[in-house]
């Protein structure tokens, strides 16, 4: 099935394989990979393969598929890191601090003491650390 795409979208480029990612999951409708600006260690993203900017644009069945992939990734992150909690966060629009207008759900491990504000300031992660966490979470994808 052909998906809508936007040639200028970073996540469309990841879906197309023209830029790399630390991939955790891949199916007909969705892809999941490690976030390269992690708010916490183990931060991952469940992403629609098609380019729909927000929850208001995406077909309901594709949104359901993105949620199912987020659940699968969340279970693997939980098994790998045993955090004190996990937030599934999905932003729509600049007021919600959405920086990539291509629908995705954040799988964000949480600790009671992490003091993470919901509108965190993204900064580049340590690639070696992200790669190591990718390997550990991937091994728990089931
Ligand atoms: P949001 O601000 O909710 O739209 O989240 C977008 C996330 O995407 C943000 O946490 C950083 C992440 N991100 C941006 N560019 C890239 C990229 O090229 N690769 C990966 N893996 N993640 C990216």
PDB file of C-alpha atoms and ligand atoms in Angstrom:
ATOM      1  CA  UNK A   1       0.000   0.000   0.000  1.00  0.00           C
ATOM      2  CA  UNK A   2       1.381   3.455  -0.909  1.00  0.00           C
ATOM      3  CA  UNK A   3       1.731   5.859   2.002  1.00  0.00           C
ATOM      4  CA  UNK A   4       1.541   9.652   1.731  1.00  0.00           C
ATOM      5  CA  UNK A   5       5.060  11.066   2.008  1.00  0.00           C
ATOM      6  CA  UNK A   6       6.728  14.460   2.353  1.00  0.00           C
ATOM      7  CA  UNK A   7      10.218  14.637   0.802  1.00  0.00           C
ATOM      8  CA  UNK A   8      11.286  17.270   3.346  1.00  0.00           C
ATOM      9  CA  UNK A   9      10.214  15.240   6.406  1.00  0.00           C
ATOM     10  CA  UNK A  10      12.961  13.639   8.522  1.00  0.00           C
ATOM     11  CA  UNK A  11      10.733  10.707   9.567  1.00  0.00           C
ATOM     12  CA  UNK A  12       9.699  10.070   5.919  1.00  0.00           C
ATOM     13  CA  UNK A  13      13.426   9.859   5.129  1.00  0.00           C
ATOM     14  CA  UNK A  14      13.885   7.309   7.937  1.00  0.00           C
ATOM     15  CA  UNK A  15      10.868   5.310   6.644  1.00  0.00           C
ATOM     16  CA  UNK A  16      12.380   5.401   3.128  1.00  0.00           C
ATOM     17  CA  UNK A  17      15.758   4.276   4.498  1.00  0.00           C
ATOM     18  CA  UNK A  18      17.595   7.316   3.143  1.00  0.00           C
ATOM     19  CA  UNK A  19      18.748   8.279   6.636  1.00  0.00           C
ATOM     20  CA  UNK A  20      19.661   5.692   9.283  1.00  0.00           C
ATOM     21  CA  UNK A  21      17.983   4.868  12.576  1.00  0.00           C
ATOM     22  CA  UNK A  22      18.350   2.391  15.423  1.00  0.00           C
ATOM     23  CA  UNK A  23      15.294   0.357  14.394  1.00  0.00           C
ATOM     24  CA  UNK A  24      13.258  -1.606  16.934  1.00  0.00           C
ATOM     25  CA  UNK A  25      10.190  -2.579  14.870  1.00  0.00           C
ATOM     26  CA  UNK A  26       8.976  -2.511  11.263  1.00  0.00           C
ATOM     27  CA  UNK A  27       5.598  -3.545   9.835  1.00  0.00           C
ATOM     28  CA  UNK A  28       3.270  -2.492   6.999  1.00  0.00           C
ATOM     29  CA  UNK A  29       1.950   0.613   8.780  1.00  0.00           C
ATOM     30  CA  UNK A  30       4.547   1.518  11.429  1.00  0.00           C
ATOM     31  CA  UNK A  31       8.206   1.730  12.334  1.00  0.00           C
ATOM     32  CA  UNK A  32       9.821   2.193  15.752  1.00  0.00           C
ATOM     33  CA  UNK A  33      13.318   3.425  16.535  1.00  0.00           C
ATOM     34  CA  UNK A  34      15.429   5.048  19.236  1.00  0.00           C
ATOM     35  CA  UNK A  35      15.047   8.824  19.685  1.00  0.00           C
ATOM     36  CA  UNK A  36      18.383  10.536  18.902  1.00  0.00           C
ATOM     37  CA  UNK A  37      17.613  13.399  21.317  1.00  0.00           C
ATOM     38  CA  UNK A  38      16.590  11.266  24.274  1.00  0.00           C
ATOM     39  CA  UNK A  39      14.847  12.967  27.189  1.00  0.00           C
ATOM     40  CA  UNK A  40      15.859   9.918  29.266  1.00  0.00           C
ATOM     41  CA  UNK A  41      17.858   6.775  28.512  1.00  0.00           C
ATOM     42  CA  UNK A  42      15.811   4.285  26.480  1.00  0.00           C
ATOM     43  CA  UNK A  43      13.598   6.950  24.855  1.00  0.00           C
ATOM     44  CA  UNK A  44      12.051   5.452  21.684  1.00  0.00           C
ATOM     45  CA  UNK A  45       9.452   6.466  19.097  1.00  0.00           C
ATOM     46  CA  UNK A  46       6.582   4.574  17.444  1.00  0.00           C
ATOM     47  CA  UNK A  47       5.982   6.227  14.073  1.00  0.00           C
ATOM     48  CA  UNK A  48       3.383   5.928  11.298  1.00  0.00           C
ATOM     49  CA  UNK A  49       4.995   5.025   7.970  1.00  0.00           C
ATOM     50  CA  UNK A  50       2.706   7.453   6.158  1.00  0.00           C
ATOM     51  CA  UNK A  51       3.087  11.203   6.516  1.00  0.00           C
ATOM     52  CA  UNK A  52       0.172  12.535   8.554  1.00  0.00           C
ATOM     53  CA  UNK A  53       1.151  15.469  10.785  1.00  0.00           C
ATOM     54  CA  UNK A  54      -1.271  15.077  13.678  1.00  0.00           C
ATOM     55  CA  UNK A  55      -3.928  12.956  15.360  1.00  0.00           C
ATOM     56  CA  UNK A  56      -6.506  14.981  13.436  1.00  0.00           C
ATOM     57  CA  UNK A  57      -5.150  13.916  10.024  1.00  0.00           C
ATOM     58  CA  UNK A  58      -4.242  10.256  10.463  1.00  0.00           C
ATOM     59  CA  UNK A  59      -6.751   7.459   9.667  1.00  0.00           C
ATOM     60  CA  UNK A  60      -8.029   5.826  12.865  1.00  0.00           C
ATOM     61  CA  UNK A  61      -6.791   2.347  11.921  1.00  0.00           C
ATOM     62  CA  UNK A  62      -3.232   3.646  11.360  1.00  0.00           C
ATOM     63  CA  UNK A  63      -3.339   5.470  14.706  1.00  0.00           C
ATOM     64  CA  UNK A  64      -4.356   2.125  16.243  1.00  0.00           C
ATOM     65  CA  UNK A  65      -1.379   0.438  14.596  1.00  0.00           C
ATOM     66  CA  UNK A  66       1.000   3.131  15.935  1.00  0.00           C
ATOM     67  CA  UNK A  67      -0.469   2.574  19.433  1.00  0.00           C
ATOM     68  CA  UNK A  68       0.031  -1.205  19.147  1.00  0.00           C
ATOM     69  CA  UNK A  69       3.657  -0.683  18.151  1.00  0.00           C
ATOM     70  CA  UNK A  70       4.122   1.735  21.076  1.00  0.00           C
ATOM     71  CA  UNK A  71       2.775  -0.986  23.394  1.00  0.00           C
ATOM     72  CA  UNK A  72       5.237  -3.548  21.986  1.00  0.00           C
ATOM     73  CA  UNK A  73       8.182  -1.154  22.369  1.00  0.00           C
ATOM     74  CA  UNK A  74       7.028  -0.095  25.844  1.00  0.00           C
ATOM     75  CA  UNK A  75       7.013  -3.727  27.033  1.00  0.00           C
ATOM     76  CA  UNK A  76      10.562  -4.195  25.710  1.00  0.00           C
ATOM     77  CA  UNK A  77      11.779  -0.936  27.291  1.00  0.00           C
ATOM     78  CA  UNK A  78      10.155  -1.969  30.589  1.00  0.00           C
ATOM     79  CA  UNK A  79      11.827  -5.394  30.457  1.00  0.00           C
ATOM     80  CA  UNK A  80      15.206  -3.866  29.555  1.00  0.00           C
ATOM     81  CA  UNK A  81      15.444  -0.914  31.945  1.00  0.00           C
ATOM     82  CA  UNK A  82      12.789  -1.614  34.588  1.00  0.00           C
ATOM     83  CA  UNK A  83      12.072   2.125  34.978  1.00  0.00           C
ATOM     84  CA  UNK A  84       9.740   3.377  37.695  1.00  0.00           C
ATOM     85  CA  UNK A  85       7.263   4.342  34.981  1.00  0.00           C
ATOM     86  CA  UNK A  86       6.833   4.922  31.255  1.00  0.00           C
ATOM     87  CA  UNK A  87       5.020   7.852  29.608  1.00  0.00           C
ATOM     88  CA  UNK A  88       3.468   7.406  26.176  1.00  0.00           C
ATOM     89  CA  UNK A  89       3.363  10.966  24.820  1.00  0.00           C
ATOM     90  CA  UNK A  90       1.979  12.178  21.506  1.00  0.00           C
ATOM     91  CA  UNK A  91       2.228  15.868  20.591  1.00  0.00           C
ATOM     92  CA  UNK A  92       0.081  17.791  18.085  1.00  0.00           C
ATOM     93  CA  UNK A  93       1.111  21.275  17.007  1.00  0.00           C
ATOM     94  CA  UNK A  94       3.701  23.811  18.175  1.00  0.00           C
ATOM     95  CA  UNK A  95       1.802  24.669  21.366  1.00  0.00           C
ATOM     96  CA  UNK A  96       2.205  21.022  22.345  1.00  0.00           C
ATOM     97  CA  UNK A  97       5.946  21.218  21.509  1.00  0.00           C
ATOM     98  CA  UNK A  98       5.625  18.984  18.449  1.00  0.00           C
ATOM     99  CA  UNK A  99       8.935  19.426  16.587  1.00  0.00           C
ATOM    100  CA  UNK A 100       8.473  16.781  13.855  1.00  0.00           C
ATOM    101  CA  UNK A 101       5.070  17.121  12.144  1.00  0.00           C
ATOM    102  CA  UNK A 102       4.762  13.407  11.322  1.00  0.00           C
ATOM    103  CA  UNK A 103       2.654  11.438  13.770  1.00  0.00           C
ATOM    104  CA  UNK A 104       4.571   9.528  16.430  1.00  0.00           C
ATOM    105  CA  UNK A 105       4.178   8.313  20.001  1.00  0.00           C
ATOM    106  CA  UNK A 106       7.084   8.777  22.412  1.00  0.00           C
ATOM    107  CA  UNK A 107       7.886   5.795  24.633  1.00  0.00           C
ATOM    108  CA  UNK A 108       9.601   7.573  27.490  1.00  0.00           C
ATOM    109  CA  UNK A 109      11.035   5.713  30.506  1.00  0.00           C
ATOM    110  CA  UNK A 110      10.564   7.679  33.733  1.00  0.00           C
ATOM    111  CA  UNK A 111      12.083   7.787  37.195  1.00  0.00           C
ATOM    112  CA  UNK A 112      10.505   9.580  40.160  1.00  0.00           C
ATOM    113  CA  UNK A 113      13.590  11.768  40.553  1.00  0.00           C
ATOM    114  CA  UNK A 114      14.139  12.676  36.876  1.00  0.00           C
ATOM    115  CA  UNK A 115      12.374  16.078  37.223  1.00  0.00           C
ATOM    116  CA  UNK A 116      11.448  15.913  33.544  1.00  0.00           C
ATOM    117  CA  UNK A 117       9.150  18.681  32.377  1.00  0.00           C
ATOM    118  CA  UNK A 118       6.667  17.614  29.720  1.00  0.00           C
ATOM    119  CA  UNK A 119       8.057  20.235  27.302  1.00  0.00           C
ATOM    120  CA  UNK A 120      11.668  19.106  27.669  1.00  0.00           C
ATOM    121  CA  UNK A 121      14.437  20.801  25.670  1.00  0.00           C
ATOM    122  CA  UNK A 122      15.817  18.261  23.153  1.00  0.00           C
ATOM    123  CA  UNK A 123      19.584  17.969  22.984  1.00  0.00           C
ATOM    124  CA  UNK A 124      21.772  15.501  21.077  1.00  0.00           C
ATOM    125  CA  UNK A 125      22.257  12.139  22.755  1.00  0.00           C
ATOM    126  CA  UNK A 126      25.423  10.055  23.158  1.00  0.00           C
ATOM    127  CA  UNK A 127      25.312   7.759  20.080  1.00  0.00           C
ATOM    128  CA  UNK A 128      27.305   4.970  21.763  1.00  0.00           C
ATOM    129  CA  UNK A 129      24.857   4.933  24.685  1.00  0.00           C
ATOM    130  CA  UNK A 130      21.840   4.993  22.341  1.00  0.00           C
ATOM    131  CA  UNK A 131      23.353   2.143  20.279  1.00  0.00           C
ATOM    132  CA  UNK A 132      23.960   0.056  23.406  1.00  0.00           C
ATOM    133  CA  UNK A 133      20.388   0.622  24.637  1.00  0.00           C
ATOM    134  CA  UNK A 134      19.064  -0.190  21.161  1.00  0.00           C
ATOM    135  CA  UNK A 135      20.767  -3.604  21.302  1.00  0.00           C
ATOM    136  CA  UNK A 136      19.444  -4.340  24.811  1.00  0.00           C
ATOM    137  CA  UNK A 137      15.848  -3.275  24.035  1.00  0.00           C
ATOM    138  CA  UNK A 138      15.870  -5.075  20.665  1.00  0.00           C
ATOM    139  CA  UNK A 139      16.795  -8.292  22.450  1.00  0.00           C
ATOM    140  CA  UNK A 140      13.606  -7.934  24.520  1.00  0.00           C
ATOM    141  CA  UNK A 141      11.222  -7.154  21.625  1.00  0.00           C
ATOM    142  CA  UNK A 142       9.665 -10.655  21.862  1.00  0.00           C
TER     143      UNK A 142
HETATM  144  P1  LIG B   1       8.188  15.868  18.933  1.00  0.00           P
HETATM  145  O1  LIG B   1       8.906  17.072  19.465  1.00  0.00           O
HETATM  146  O2  LIG B   1       7.084  15.344  19.874  1.00  0.00           O
HETATM  147  O3  LIG B   1       7.702  16.102  17.527  1.00  0.00           O
HETATM  148  O4  LIG B   1       9.278  14.688  18.876  1.00  0.00           O
HETATM  149  C1  LIG B   1      10.195  14.531  17.840  1.00  0.00           C
HETATM  150  C2  LIG B   1      11.309  13.661  18.360  1.00  0.00           C
HETATM  151  O5  LIG B   1      12.039  13.186  17.236  1.00  0.00           O
HETATM  152  C3  LIG B   1      12.325  14.389  19.247  1.00  0.00           C
HETATM  153  O6  LIG B   1      12.305  13.789  20.549  1.00  0.00           O
HETATM  154  C4  LIG B   1      13.658  14.174  18.583  1.00  0.00           C
HETATM  155  C5  LIG B   1      13.406  13.072  17.593  1.00  0.00           C
HETATM  156  N1  LIG B   1      14.154  13.197  16.356  1.00  0.00           N
HETATM  157  C6  LIG B   1      14.273  14.313  15.573  1.00  0.00           C
HETATM  158  N2  LIG B   1      15.023  14.054  14.500  1.00  0.00           N
HETATM  159  C7  LIG B   1      15.374  12.730  14.580  1.00  0.00           C
HETATM  160  C8  LIG B   1      16.149  11.868  13.740  1.00  0.00           C
HETATM  161  O7  LIG B   1      16.682  12.249  12.695  1.00  0.00           O
HETATM  162  N3  LIG B   1      16.282  10.570  14.163  1.00  0.00           N
HETATM  163  C9  LIG B   1      15.718  10.112  15.316  1.00  0.00           C
HETATM  164  N4  LIG B   1      15.917   8.830  15.638  1.00  0.00           N
HETATM  165  N5  LIG B   1      14.977  10.897  16.127  1.00  0.00           N
HETATM  166  C10 LIG B   1      14.811  12.196  15.757  1.00  0.00           C
END
